[in-house]
PDB file of C-alpha atoms in Angstrom:
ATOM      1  CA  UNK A  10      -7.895  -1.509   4.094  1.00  0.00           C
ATOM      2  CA  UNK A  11      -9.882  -4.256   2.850  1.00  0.00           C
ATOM      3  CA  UNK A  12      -8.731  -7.051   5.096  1.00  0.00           C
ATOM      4  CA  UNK A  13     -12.051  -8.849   7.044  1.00  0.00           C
ATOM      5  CA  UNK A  14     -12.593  -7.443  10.019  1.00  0.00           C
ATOM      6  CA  UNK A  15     -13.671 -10.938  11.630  1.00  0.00           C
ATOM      7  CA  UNK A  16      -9.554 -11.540  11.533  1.00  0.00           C
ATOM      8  CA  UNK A  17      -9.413  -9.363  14.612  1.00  0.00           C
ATOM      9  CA  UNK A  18     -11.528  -9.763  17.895  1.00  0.00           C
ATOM     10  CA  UNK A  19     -13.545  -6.268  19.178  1.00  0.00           C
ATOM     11  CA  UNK A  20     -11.975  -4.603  22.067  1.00  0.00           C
ATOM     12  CA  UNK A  21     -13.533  -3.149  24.920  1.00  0.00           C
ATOM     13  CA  UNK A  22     -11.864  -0.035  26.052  1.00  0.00           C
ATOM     14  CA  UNK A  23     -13.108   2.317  28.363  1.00  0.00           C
ATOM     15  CA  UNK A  24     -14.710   5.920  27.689  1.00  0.00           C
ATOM     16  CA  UNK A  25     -13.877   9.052  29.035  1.00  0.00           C
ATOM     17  CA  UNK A  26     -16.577   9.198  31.141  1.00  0.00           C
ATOM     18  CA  UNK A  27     -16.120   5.791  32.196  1.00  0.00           C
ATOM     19  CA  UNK A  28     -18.527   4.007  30.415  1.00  0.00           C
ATOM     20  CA  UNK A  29     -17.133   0.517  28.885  1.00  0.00           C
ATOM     21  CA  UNK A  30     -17.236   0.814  25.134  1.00  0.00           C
ATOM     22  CA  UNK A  31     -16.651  -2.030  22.423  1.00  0.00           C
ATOM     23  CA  UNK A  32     -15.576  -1.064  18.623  1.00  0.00           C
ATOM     24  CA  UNK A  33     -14.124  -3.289  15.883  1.00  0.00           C
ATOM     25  CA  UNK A  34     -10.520  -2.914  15.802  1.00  0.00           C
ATOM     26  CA  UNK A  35      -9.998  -3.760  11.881  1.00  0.00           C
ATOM     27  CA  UNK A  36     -12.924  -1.047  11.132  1.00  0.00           C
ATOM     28  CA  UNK A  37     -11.368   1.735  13.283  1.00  0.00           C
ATOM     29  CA  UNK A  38      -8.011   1.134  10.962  1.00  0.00           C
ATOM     30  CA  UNK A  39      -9.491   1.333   8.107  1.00  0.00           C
ATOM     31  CA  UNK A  40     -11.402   4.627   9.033  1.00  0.00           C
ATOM     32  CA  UNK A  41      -7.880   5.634  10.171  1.00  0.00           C
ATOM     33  CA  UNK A  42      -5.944   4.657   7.254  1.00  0.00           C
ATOM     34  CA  UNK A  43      -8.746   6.558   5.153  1.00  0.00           C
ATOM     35  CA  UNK A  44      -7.994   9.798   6.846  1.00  0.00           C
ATOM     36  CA  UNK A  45      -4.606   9.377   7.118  1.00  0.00           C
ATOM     37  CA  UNK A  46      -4.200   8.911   2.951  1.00  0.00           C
ATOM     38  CA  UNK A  47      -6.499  11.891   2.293  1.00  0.00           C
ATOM     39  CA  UNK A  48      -5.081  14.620   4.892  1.00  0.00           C
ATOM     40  CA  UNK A  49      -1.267  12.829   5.806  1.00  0.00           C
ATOM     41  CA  UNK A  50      -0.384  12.221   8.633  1.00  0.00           C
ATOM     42  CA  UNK A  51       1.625  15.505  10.538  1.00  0.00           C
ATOM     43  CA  UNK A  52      -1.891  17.055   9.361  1.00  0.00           C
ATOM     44  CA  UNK A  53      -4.299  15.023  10.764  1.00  0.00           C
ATOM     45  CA  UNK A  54      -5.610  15.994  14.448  1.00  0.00           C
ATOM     46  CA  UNK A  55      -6.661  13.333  16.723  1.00  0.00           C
ATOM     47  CA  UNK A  56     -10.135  14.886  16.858  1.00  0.00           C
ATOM     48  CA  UNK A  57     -10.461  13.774  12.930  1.00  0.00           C
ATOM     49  CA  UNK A  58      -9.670  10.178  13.754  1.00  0.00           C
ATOM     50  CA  UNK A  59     -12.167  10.356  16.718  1.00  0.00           C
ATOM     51  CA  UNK A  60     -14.918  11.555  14.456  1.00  0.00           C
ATOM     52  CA  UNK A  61     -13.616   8.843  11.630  1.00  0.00           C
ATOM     53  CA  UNK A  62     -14.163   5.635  14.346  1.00  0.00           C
ATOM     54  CA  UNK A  63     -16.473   7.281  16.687  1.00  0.00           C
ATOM     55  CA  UNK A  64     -14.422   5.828  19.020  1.00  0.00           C
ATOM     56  CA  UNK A  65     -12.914   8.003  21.806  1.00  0.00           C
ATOM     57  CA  UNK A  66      -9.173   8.994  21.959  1.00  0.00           C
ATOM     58  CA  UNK A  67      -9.039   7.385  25.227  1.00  0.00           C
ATOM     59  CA  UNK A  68     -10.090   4.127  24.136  1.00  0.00           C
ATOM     60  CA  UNK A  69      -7.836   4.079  20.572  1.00  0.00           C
ATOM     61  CA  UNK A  70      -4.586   5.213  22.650  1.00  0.00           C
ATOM     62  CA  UNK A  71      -5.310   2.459  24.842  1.00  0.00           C
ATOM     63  CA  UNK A  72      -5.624  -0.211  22.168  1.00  0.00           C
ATOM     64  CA  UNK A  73      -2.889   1.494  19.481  1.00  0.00           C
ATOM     65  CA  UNK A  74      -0.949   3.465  21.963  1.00  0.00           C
ATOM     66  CA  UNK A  75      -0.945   6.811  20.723  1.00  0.00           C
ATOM     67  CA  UNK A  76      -1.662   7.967  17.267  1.00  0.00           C
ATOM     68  CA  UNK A  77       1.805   6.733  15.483  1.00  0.00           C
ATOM     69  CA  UNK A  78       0.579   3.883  17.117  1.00  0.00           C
ATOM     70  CA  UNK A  79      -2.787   3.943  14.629  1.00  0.00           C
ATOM     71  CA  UNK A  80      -0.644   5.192  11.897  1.00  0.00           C
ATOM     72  CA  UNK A  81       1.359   1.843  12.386  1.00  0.00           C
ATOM     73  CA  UNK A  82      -1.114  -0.049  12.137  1.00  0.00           C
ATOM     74  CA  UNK A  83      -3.255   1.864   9.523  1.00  0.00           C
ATOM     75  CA  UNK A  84      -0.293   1.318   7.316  1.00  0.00           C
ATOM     76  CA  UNK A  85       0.653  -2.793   7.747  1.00  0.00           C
ATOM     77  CA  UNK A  86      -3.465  -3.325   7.539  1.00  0.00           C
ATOM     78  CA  UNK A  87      -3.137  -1.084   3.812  1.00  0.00           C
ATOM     79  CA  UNK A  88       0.351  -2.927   3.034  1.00  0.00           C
ATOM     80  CA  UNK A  89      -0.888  -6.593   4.014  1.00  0.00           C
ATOM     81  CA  UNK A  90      -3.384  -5.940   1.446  1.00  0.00           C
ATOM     82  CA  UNK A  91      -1.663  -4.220  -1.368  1.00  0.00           C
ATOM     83  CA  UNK A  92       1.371  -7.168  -1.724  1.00  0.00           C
ATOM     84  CA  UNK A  93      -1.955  -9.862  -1.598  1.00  0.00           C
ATOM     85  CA  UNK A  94      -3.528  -8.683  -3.932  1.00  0.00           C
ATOM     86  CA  UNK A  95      -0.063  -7.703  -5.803  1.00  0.00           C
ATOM     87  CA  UNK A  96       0.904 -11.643  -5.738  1.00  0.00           C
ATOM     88  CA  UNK A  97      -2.774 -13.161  -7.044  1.00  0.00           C
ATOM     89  CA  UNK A  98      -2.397 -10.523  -9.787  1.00  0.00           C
ATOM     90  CA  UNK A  99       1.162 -12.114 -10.546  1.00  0.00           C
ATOM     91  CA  UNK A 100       0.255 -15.594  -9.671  1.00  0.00           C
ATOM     92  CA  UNK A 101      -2.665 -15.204 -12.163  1.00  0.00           C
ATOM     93  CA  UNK A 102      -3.771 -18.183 -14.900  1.00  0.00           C
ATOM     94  CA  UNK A 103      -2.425 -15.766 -17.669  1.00  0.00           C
ATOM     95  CA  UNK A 104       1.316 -16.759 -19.280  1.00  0.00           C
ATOM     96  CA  UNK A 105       4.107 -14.798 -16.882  1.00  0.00           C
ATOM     97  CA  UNK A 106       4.546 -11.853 -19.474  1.00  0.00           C
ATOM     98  CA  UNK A 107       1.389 -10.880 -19.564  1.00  0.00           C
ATOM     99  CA  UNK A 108       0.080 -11.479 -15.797  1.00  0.00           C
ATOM    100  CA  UNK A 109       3.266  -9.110 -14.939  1.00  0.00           C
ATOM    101  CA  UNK A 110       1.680  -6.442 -17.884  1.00  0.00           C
ATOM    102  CA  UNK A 111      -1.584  -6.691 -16.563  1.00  0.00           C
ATOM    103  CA  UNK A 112      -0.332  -6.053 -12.866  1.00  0.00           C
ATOM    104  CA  UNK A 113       2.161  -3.295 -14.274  1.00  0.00           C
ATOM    105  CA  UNK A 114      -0.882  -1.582 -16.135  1.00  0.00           C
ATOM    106  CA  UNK A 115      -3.191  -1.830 -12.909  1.00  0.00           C
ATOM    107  CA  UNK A 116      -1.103   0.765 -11.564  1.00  0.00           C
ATOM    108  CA  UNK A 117      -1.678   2.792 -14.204  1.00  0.00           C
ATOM    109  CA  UNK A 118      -4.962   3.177 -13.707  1.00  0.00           C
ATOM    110  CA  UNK A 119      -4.964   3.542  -9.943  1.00  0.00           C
ATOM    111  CA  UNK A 120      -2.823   6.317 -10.755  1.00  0.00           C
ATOM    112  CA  UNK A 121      -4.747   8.514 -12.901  1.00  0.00           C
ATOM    113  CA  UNK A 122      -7.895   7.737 -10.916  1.00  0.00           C
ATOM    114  CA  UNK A 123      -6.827   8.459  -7.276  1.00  0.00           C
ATOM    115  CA  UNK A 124      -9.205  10.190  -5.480  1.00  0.00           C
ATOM    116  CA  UNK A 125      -8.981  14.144  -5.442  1.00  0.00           C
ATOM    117  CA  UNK A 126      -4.813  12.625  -6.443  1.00  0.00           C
ATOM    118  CA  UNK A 127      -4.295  11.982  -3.011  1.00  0.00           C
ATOM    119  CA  UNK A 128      -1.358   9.709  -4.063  1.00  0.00           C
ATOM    120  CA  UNK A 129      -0.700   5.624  -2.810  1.00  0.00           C
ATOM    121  CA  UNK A 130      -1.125   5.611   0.804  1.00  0.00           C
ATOM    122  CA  UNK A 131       2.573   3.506   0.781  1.00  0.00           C
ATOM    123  CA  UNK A 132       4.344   5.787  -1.354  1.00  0.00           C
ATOM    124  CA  UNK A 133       2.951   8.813   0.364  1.00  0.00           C
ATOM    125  CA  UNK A 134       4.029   7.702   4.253  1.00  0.00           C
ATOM    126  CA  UNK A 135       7.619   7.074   2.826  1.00  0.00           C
ATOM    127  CA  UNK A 136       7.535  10.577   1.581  1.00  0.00           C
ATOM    128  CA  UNK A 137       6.197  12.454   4.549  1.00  0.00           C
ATOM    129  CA  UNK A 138       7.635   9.947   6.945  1.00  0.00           C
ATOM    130  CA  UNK A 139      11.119   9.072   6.268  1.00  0.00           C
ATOM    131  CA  UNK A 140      14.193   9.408   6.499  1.00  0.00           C
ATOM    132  CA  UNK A 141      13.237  10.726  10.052  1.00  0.00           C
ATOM    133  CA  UNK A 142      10.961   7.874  11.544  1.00  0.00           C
ATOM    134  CA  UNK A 143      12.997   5.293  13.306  1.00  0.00           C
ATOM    135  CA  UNK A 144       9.949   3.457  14.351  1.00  0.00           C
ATOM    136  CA  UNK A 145       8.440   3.106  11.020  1.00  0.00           C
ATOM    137  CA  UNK A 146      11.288   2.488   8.781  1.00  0.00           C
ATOM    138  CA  UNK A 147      11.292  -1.380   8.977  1.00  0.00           C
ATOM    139  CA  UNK A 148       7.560  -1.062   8.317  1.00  0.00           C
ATOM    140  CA  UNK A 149       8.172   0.465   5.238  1.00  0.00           C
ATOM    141  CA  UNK A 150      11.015  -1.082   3.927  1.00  0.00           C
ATOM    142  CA  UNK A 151       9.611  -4.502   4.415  1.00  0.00           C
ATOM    143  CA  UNK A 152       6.914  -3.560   2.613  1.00  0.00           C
ATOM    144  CA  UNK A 153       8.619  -2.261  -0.343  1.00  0.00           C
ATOM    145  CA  UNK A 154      11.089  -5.223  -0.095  1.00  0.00           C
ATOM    146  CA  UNK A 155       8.273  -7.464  -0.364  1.00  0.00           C
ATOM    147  CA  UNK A 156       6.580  -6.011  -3.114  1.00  0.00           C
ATOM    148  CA  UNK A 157      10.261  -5.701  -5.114  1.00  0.00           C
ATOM    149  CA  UNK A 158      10.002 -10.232  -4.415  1.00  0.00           C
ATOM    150  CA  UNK A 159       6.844 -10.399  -5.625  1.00  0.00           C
ATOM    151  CA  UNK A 160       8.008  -8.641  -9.123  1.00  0.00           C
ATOM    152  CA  UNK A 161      11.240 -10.630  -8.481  1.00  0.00           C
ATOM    153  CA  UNK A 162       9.042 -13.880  -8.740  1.00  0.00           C
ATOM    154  CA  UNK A 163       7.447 -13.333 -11.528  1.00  0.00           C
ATOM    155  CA  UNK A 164      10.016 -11.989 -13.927  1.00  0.00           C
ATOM    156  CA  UNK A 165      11.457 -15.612 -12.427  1.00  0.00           C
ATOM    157  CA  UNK A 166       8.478 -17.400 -13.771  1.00  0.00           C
ATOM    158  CA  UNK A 167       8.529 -15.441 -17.227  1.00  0.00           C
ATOM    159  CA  UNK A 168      12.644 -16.845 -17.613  1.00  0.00           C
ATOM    160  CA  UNK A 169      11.228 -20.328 -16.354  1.00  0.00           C
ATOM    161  CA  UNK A 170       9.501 -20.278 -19.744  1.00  0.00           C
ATOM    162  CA  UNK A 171      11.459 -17.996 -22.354  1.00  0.00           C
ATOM    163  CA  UNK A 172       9.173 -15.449 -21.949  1.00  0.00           C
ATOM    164  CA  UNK A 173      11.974 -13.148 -20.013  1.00  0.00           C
ATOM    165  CA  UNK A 174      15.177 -12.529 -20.752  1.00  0.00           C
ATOM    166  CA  UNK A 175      17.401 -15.021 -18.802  1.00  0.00           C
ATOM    167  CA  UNK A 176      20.539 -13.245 -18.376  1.00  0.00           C
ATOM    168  CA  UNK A 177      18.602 -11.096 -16.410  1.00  0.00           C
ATOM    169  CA  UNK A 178      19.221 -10.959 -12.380  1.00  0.00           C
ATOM    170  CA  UNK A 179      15.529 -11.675 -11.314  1.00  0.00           C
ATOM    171  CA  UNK A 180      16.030  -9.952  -8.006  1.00  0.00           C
ATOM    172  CA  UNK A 181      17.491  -6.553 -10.524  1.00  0.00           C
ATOM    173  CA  UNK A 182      14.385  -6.370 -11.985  1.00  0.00           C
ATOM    174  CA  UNK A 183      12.277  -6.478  -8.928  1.00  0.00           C
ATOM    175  CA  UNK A 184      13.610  -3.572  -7.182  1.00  0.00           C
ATOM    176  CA  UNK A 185      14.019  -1.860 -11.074  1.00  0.00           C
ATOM    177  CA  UNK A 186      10.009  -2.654 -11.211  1.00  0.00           C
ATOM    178  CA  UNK A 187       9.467  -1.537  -7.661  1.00  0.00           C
ATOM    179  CA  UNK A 188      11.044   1.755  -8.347  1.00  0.00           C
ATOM    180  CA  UNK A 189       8.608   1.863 -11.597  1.00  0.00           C
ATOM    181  CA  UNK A 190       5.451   1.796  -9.853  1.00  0.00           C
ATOM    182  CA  UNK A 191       5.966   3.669  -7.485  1.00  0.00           C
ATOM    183  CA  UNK A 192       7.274   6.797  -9.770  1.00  0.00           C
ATOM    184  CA  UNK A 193       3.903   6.188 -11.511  1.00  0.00           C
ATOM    185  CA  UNK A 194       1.938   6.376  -8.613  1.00  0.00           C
ATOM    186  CA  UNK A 195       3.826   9.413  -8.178  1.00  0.00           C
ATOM    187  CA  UNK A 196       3.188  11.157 -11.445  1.00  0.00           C
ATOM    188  CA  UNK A 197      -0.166  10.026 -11.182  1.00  0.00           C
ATOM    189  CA  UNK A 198      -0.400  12.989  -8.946  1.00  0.00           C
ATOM    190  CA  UNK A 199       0.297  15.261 -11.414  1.00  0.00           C
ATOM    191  CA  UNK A 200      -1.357  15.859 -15.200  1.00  0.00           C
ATOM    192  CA  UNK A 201      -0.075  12.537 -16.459  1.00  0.00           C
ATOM    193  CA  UNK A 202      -2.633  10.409 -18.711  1.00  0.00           C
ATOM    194  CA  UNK A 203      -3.327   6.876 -18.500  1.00  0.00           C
ATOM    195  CA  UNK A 204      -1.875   6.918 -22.111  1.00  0.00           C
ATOM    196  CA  UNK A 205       1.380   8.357 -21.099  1.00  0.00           C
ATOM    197  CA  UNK A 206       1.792   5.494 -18.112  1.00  0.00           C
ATOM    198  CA  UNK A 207       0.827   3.046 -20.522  1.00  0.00           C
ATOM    199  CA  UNK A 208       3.537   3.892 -22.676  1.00  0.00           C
ATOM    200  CA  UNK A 209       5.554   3.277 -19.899  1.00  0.00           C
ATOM    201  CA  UNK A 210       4.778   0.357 -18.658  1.00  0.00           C
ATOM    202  CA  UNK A 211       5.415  -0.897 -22.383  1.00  0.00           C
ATOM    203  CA  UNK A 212       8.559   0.193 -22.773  1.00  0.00           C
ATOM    204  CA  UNK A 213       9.364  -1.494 -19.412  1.00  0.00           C
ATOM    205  CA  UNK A 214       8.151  -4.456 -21.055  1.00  0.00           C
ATOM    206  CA  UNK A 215      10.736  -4.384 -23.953  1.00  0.00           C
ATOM    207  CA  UNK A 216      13.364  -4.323 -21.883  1.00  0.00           C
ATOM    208  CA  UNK A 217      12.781  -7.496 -19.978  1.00  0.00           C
ATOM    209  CA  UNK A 218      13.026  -9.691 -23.243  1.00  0.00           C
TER     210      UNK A 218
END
């Protein structure tokens, strides 16, 4: 949701009443995307993302097809951003053990701090969403492969070094960190304290040396 809007031309579509009307495309996702994370999305009437753009239905079904369609792209706009900013976290100036501790422990605190605990918009689509949705699956599990290679990287980078355990399988510990994260962001819905994810994110740490 924080991608620059200026990556994505305005489009004209055309109002109800026939009047020609222009609105940012990366904007209206974000709005989307917004809604979407706070009220899922089996929940969420099309009147609600209407009112979130101030765009008409007309002119969003045109552009996104229908509202999977903005639910599709709400979610690669959100998952675009979340492996960036994953990766510069990683791919940090610190020494690999503690960039990957430092990225671990931002979850943390994303978890405990959610908004109303609302839960990750990621981790709550695959709940809601799958096993049922055909047409988002590959979404979804590209995303979660890709953040699983980013981890995968980094514990790479931390053997490179000595700082990791080398007998480790790199690509193991990826999907073993991927699952991690996203059970905190999980429990983060729930009475969990910072203190308690810490703890686990430390312990995680112990095992990769």
């Amino acid at each position: 949701m924080n991608r620059s809007s200026s990556s994505r031309p305005r489009i004209r579509g055309t109002s109800e009443r026939g009047r020609p009307r222009e609105f940012d495309a990366d904007q209206a996702i974000q709005a989307v995307a917004r809604v979407f994370w706070e009220q899922g999305y089996h929940a969420t009437p099309v009147d609600a993302l209407c009112e979130a753009t101030g765009v008409f239905k007309g002119s969003l079904y045109r552009t996104f097809g229908d509202k999977h369609g903005l639910l599709t792209a709400a979610f690669d706009q959100y998952a675009e951003g979340a492996i960036a900013r994953l990766k510069e976290r990683l791919s940090s100036d610190l020494p690999p053990r503690q960039a990957l501790r430092e990225a671990l422990l931002h979850y943390t605190r994303v978890s405990v701090n959610l908004l109303d605990r609302h839960g990750c918009f990621i981790t709550n689509t695959v709940i809601e969403l799958l096993p049922s949705d055909e047409i988002l699956r590959p979404h979804i599990e590209s995303t979660l492969q890709r953040i699983a290679m980013q981890f995968s990287l980094a514990v790479a980078r931390g053997q490179q070094v000595d700082q990791f355990d080398r007998s480790l399988d790199a690509e193991e510990v990826g999907r073993y960190l991927l699952c991690m994260v996203q059970g905190m962001r999980v429990l983060g819905k729930v009475d969990m304290d910072e203190a308690a994810l810490i703890s686990i994110v430390d312990m995680t740490m112990r095992t990769l040396v």
